[in-house]
Coordinates of C-alpha atoms and ligand atoms in Angstrom, one line a residue:
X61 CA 0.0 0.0 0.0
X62 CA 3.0 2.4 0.8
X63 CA 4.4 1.8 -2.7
X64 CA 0.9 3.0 -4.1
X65 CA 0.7 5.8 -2.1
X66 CA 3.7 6.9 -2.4
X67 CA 3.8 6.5 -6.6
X68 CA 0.3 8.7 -6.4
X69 CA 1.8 11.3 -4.2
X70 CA 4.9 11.2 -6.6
X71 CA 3.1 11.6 -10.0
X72 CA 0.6 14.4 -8.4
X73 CA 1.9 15.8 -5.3
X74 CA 5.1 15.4 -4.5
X75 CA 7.5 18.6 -4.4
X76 CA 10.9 16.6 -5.4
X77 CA 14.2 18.7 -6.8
X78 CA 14.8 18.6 -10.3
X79 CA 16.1 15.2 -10.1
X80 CA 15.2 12.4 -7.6
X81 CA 18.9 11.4 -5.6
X82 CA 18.4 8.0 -7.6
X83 CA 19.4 9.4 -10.7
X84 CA 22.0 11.7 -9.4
X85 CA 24.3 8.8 -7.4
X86 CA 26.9 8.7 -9.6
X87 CA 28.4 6.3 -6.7
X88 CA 31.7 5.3 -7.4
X89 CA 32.7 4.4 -4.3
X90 CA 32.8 0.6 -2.5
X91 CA 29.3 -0.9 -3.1
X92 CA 26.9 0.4 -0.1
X93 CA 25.2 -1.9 1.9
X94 CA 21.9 -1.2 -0.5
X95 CA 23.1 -3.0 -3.5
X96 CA 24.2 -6.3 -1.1
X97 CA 21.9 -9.3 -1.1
X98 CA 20.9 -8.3 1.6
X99 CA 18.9 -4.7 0.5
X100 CA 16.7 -4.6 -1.9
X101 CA 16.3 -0.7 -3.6
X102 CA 13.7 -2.1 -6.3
X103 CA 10.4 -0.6 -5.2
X104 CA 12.0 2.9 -4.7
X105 CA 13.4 3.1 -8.0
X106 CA 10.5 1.3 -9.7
X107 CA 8.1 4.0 -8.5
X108 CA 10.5 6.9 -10.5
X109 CA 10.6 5.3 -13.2
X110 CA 6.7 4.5 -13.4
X111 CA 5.9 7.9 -13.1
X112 CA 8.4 9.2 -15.3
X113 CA 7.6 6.7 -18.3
X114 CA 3.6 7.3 -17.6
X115 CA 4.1 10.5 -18.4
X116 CA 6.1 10.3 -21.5
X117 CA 3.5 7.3 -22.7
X118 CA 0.2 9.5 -22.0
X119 CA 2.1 13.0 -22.7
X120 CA 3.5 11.8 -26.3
X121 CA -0.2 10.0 -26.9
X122 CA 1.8 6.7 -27.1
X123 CA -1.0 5.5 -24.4
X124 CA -4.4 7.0 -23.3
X125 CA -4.7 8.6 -19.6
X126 CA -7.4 7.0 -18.8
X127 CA -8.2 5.8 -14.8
X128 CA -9.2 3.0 -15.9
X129 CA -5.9 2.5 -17.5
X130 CA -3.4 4.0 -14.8
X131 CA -4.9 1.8 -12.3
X132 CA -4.0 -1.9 -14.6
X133 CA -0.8 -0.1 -14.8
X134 CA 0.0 0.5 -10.9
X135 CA -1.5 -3.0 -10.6
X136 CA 0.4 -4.0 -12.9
X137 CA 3.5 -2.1 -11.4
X138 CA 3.0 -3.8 -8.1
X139 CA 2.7 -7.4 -9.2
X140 CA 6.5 -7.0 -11.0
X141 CA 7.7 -5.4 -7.3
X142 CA 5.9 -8.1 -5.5
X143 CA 7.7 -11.0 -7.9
X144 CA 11.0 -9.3 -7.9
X145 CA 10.3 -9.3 -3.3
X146 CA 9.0 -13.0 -3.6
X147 CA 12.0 -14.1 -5.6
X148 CA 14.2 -12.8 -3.2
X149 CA 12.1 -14.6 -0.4
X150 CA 12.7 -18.0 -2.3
X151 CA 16.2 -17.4 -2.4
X152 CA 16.7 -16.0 -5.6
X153 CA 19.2 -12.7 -6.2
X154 CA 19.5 -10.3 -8.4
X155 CA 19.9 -11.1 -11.8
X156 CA 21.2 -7.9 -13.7
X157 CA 21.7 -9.2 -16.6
X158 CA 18.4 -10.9 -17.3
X159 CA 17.0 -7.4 -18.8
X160 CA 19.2 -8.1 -22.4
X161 CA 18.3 -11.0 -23.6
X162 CA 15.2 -10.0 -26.0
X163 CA 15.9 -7.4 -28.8
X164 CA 13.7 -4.4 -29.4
X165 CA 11.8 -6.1 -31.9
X166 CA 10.4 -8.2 -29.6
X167 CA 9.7 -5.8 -27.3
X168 CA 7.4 -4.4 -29.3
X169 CA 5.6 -7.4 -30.1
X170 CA 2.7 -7.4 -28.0
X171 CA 2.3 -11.0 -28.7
X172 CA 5.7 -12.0 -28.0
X173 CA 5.9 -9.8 -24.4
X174 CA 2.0 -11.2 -23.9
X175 CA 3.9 -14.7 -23.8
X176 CA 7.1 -14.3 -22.5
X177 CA 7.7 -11.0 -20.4
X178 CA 9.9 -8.2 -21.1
X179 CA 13.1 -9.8 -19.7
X180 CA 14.8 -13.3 -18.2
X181 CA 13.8 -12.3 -15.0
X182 CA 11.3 -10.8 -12.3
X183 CA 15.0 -10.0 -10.3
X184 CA 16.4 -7.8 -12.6
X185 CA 15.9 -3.6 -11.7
X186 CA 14.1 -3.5 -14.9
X187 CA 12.5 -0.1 -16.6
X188 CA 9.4 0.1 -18.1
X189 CA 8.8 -1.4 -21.8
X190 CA 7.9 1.7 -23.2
X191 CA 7.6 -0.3 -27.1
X192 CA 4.5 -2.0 -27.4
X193 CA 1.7 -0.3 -25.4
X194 CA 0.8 -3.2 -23.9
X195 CA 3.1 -5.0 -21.8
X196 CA 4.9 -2.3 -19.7
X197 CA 6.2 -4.7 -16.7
X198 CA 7.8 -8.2 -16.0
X199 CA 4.4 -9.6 -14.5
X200 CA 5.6 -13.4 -14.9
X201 CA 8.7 -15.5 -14.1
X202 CA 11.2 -15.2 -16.9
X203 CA 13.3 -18.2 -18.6
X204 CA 15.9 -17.5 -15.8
X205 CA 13.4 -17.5 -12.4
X206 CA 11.8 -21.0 -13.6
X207 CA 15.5 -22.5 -14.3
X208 CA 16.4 -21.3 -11.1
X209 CA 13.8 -22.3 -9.1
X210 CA 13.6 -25.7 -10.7
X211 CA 17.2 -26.2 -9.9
X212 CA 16.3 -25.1 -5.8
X213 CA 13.1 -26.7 -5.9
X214 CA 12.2 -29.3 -7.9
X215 CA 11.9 -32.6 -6.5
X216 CA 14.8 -35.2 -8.1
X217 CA 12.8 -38.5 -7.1
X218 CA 10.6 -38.7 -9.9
X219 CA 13.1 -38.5 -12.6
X220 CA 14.4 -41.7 -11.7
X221 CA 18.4 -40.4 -11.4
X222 CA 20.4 -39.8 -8.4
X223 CA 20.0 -36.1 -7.1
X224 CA 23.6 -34.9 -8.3
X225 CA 22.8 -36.3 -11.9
X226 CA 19.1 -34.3 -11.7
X227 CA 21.1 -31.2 -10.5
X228 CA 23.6 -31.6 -12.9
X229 CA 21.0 -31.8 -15.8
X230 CA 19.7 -28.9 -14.9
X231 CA 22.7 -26.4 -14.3
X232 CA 24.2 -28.0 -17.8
X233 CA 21.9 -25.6 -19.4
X234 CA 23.6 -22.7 -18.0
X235 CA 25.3 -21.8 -21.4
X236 CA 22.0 -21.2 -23.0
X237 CA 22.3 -17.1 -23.3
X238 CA 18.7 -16.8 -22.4
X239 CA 19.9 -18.1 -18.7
X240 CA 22.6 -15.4 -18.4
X241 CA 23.4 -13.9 -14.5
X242 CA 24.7 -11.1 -13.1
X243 CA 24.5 -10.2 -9.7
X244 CA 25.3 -7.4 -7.4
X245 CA 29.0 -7.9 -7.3
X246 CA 29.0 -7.8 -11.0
X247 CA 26.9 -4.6 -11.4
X248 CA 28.1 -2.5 -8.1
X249 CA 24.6 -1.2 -8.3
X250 CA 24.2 2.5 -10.4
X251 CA 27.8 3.2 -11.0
X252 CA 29.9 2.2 -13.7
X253 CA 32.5 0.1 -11.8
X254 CA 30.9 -3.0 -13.3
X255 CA 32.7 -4.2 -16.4
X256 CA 30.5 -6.2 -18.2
X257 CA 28.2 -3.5 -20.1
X258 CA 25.1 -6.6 -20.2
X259 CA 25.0 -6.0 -16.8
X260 CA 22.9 -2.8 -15.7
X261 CA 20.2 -1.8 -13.5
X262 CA 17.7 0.1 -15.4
X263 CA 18.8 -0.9 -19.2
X264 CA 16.2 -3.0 -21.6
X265 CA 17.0 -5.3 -24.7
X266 CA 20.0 -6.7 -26.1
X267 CA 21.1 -3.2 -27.7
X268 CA 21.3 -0.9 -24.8
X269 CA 22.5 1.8 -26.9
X270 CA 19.8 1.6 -29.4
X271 CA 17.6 1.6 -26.4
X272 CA 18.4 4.5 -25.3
X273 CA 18.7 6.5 -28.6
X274 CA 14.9 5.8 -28.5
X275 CA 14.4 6.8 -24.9
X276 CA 16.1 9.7 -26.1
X277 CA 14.2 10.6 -28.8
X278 CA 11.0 10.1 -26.5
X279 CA 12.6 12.3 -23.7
X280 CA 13.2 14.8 -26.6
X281 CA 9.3 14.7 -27.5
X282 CA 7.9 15.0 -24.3
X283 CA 10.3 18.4 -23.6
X284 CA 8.9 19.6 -26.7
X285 CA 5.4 19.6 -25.2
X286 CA 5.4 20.3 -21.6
X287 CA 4.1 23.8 -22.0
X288 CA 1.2 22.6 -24.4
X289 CA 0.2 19.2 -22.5
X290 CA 1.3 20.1 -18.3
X291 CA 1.0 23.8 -18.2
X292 CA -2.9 24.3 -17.1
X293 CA -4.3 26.9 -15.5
X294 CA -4.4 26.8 -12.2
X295 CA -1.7 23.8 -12.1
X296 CA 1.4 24.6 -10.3
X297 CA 5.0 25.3 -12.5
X298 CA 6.7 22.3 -10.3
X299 CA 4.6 20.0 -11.8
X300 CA 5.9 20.8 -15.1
X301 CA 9.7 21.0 -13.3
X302 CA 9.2 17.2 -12.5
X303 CA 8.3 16.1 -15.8
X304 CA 10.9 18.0 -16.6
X305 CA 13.1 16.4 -14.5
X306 CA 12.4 13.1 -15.5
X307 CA 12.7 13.2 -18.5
X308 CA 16.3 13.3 -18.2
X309 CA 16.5 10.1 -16.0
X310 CA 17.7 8.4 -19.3
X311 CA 20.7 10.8 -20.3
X312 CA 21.9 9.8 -16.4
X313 CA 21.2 5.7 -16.7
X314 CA 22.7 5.8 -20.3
X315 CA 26.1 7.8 -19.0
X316 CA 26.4 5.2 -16.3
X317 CA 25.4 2.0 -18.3
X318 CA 27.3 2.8 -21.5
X319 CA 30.2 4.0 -20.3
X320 CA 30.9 0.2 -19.4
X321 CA 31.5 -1.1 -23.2
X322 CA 34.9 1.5 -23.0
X323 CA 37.1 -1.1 -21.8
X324 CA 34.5 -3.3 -21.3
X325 CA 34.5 -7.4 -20.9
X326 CA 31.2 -10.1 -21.2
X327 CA 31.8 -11.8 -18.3
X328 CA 30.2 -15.6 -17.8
X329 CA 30.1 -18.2 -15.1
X330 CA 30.8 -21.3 -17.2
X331 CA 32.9 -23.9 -15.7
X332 CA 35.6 -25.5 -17.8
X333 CA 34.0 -28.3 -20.2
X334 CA 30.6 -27.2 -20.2
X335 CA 28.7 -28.1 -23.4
X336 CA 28.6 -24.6 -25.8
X337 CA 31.1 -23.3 -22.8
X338 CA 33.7 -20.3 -23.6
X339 CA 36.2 -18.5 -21.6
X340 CA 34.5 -16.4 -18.9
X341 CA 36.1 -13.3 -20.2
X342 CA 35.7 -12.1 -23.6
X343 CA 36.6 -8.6 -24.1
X344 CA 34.3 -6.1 -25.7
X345 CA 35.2 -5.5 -29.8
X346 CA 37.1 -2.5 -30.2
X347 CA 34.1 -1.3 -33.0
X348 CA 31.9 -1.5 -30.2
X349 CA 33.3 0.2 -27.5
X350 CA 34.5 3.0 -30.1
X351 CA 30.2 3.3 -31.1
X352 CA 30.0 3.7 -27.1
X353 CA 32.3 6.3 -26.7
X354 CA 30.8 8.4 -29.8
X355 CA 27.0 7.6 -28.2
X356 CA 28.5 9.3 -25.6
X357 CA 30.6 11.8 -27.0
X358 CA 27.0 13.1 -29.1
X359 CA 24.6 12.2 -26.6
X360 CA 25.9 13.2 -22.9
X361 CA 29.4 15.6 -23.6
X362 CA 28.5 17.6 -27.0
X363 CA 27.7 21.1 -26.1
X364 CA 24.6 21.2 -27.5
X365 CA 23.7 18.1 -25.6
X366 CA 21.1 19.5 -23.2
X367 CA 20.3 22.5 -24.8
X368 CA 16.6 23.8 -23.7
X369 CA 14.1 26.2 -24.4
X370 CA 15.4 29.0 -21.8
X371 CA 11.6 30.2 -21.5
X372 CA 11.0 26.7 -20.6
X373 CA 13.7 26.6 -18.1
X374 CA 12.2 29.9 -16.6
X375 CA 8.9 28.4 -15.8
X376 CA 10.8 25.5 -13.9
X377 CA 10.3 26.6 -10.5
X378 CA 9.8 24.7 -7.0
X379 CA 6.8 24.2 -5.1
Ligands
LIG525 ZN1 15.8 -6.9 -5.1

């Protein structure tokens, strides 16, 4: 109920600076105790990024602003917080990496995310899937979550093999990319001390780049019309200062996350001899981290990078 309340007060009410201290925690220090196993940030984050993404999707048109359809989506919202909690509570962590294994293309196949989700897990910190209008959380167990929890739960007698063989059987499927792990130690939560660039909070797809060109591009359209669509009368200017400031969440999660292909190394947990094994560390192709460094180069350090309307900047005052 807190979560609710708290995403309503967010989206209506709430007087926040210009950015939330999420986005801002450029953390590059030793992991803090909130990105151990042991803490779990998800619902706190998860209630930013609903709002923000709402109001891109029913600002932009992309989806109506109905009631009747903000409630399926807070319901919606909580069922993917209470998965991701539940998980945890059967033992499962965080799986950072579970968020890249479908490409944008199927993310914006309605009929595709209808079957299988919008990622490999419920325990990744996943954003919104802002591409096919329809499925906008992770409101089943991914590929990953029932793998896992076969392996930790499933009962080895009725197969008819010894429980090591059982075991065995299953974890031999641990090359299959759909299946791949990342955890806390591998992502050091928001900053960019991870090395492997598949392993983010807050990315979506197999082409994290490309993703967030086109979060991008939809930031860009929704500061085009914040005056026409959020300034009413009789609504107040910090309303229009939050959109504002959400919109920019992106620009911070893309400087973070794609910053990790520069130098960057795909790291796996495969044991020597697996079937469709590899070496655990395969470094990042040169043409790839030089596209990351020009995403950011254009995107975050260009000087005309964040260049904004100056009469919309004057009309972005606090409560
Ligand atoms: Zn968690």
């Amino acid at each position: 109920a807190d979560f609710v309340r708290s995403f309503y007060r967010a989206h209506t009410e709430f007087v926040s600076p210009v950015i939330g201290p999420t986005a801002l925690d450029f953390d590059t220090e030793e992991p803090k105790e909130e990105f151990s196993s042991e803490m779990c940030m998800y619902g706190d984050y998860l209630r930013e990024e609903m709002a923000s993404a709402w109001d891109m999707m029913t600002a932009t048109g992309k989806i109506e602003d109905t009631d009747e359809k903000l409630q399926k989506y807070i319901h919606d919202g909580v069922k993917d917080l209470i998965l991701h909690e539940v998980g945890h509570t059967l033992g499962l962590r965080h799986n950072f990496k579970a968020s890249s294994i479908y490409s944008i293309e199927q993310l914006s196949d309605p009929s595709f995310t209808t079957k299988y989700g919008i990622s490999g897990s419920v325990m990744d910190y996943q954003p919104i899937n802002v591409f096919d209008g329809v499925t906008f959380f992770q409101t089943q167990p991914g590929v990953y979550d029932i793998w896992a929890i076969e392996y930790a739960y499933k009962e080895p007698n009725r197969s008819g093999h010894s429980e090591e063989i059982f075991l065995e059987e299953i974890a031999s499927r641990n090359t299959d990319p759909l299946l791949r792990y990342g955890t806390d130690e591998d992502t050091f939560g928001l900053s960019t001390r991870g090395m492997d660039p598949h392993s983010n909070a807050w990315d979506l797809s197999d082409d994290p780049m490309d993703y967030y060109q086109k979060r991008f591009e939809m930031s860009e359209e929704l500061l085009e019309i914040i005056p026409e669509y959020f300034e009413k009368d009789g609504e107040q200017y910090s309303k229009l200062r939050r959109v504002f400031g959400r919109s920019l969440r992106q620009y911070y999660s893309a400087s973070r996350n794609i910053a990790k292909y520069i130098g960057g190394i795909y790291h796996s947990r495969h044991h020597v001899g697996d079937p469709g094994g590899d070496n655990p560390f395969k470094i990042v192709p040169a043409k790839k981290q030089r596209e990351a460094l020009e995403f950011i180069i254009i995107n975050i350090l260009a000087e005309d990078a964040f260049k904004f309307d100056p009469d919309l900047l004057n009309k972005l005052a606090p409560e």
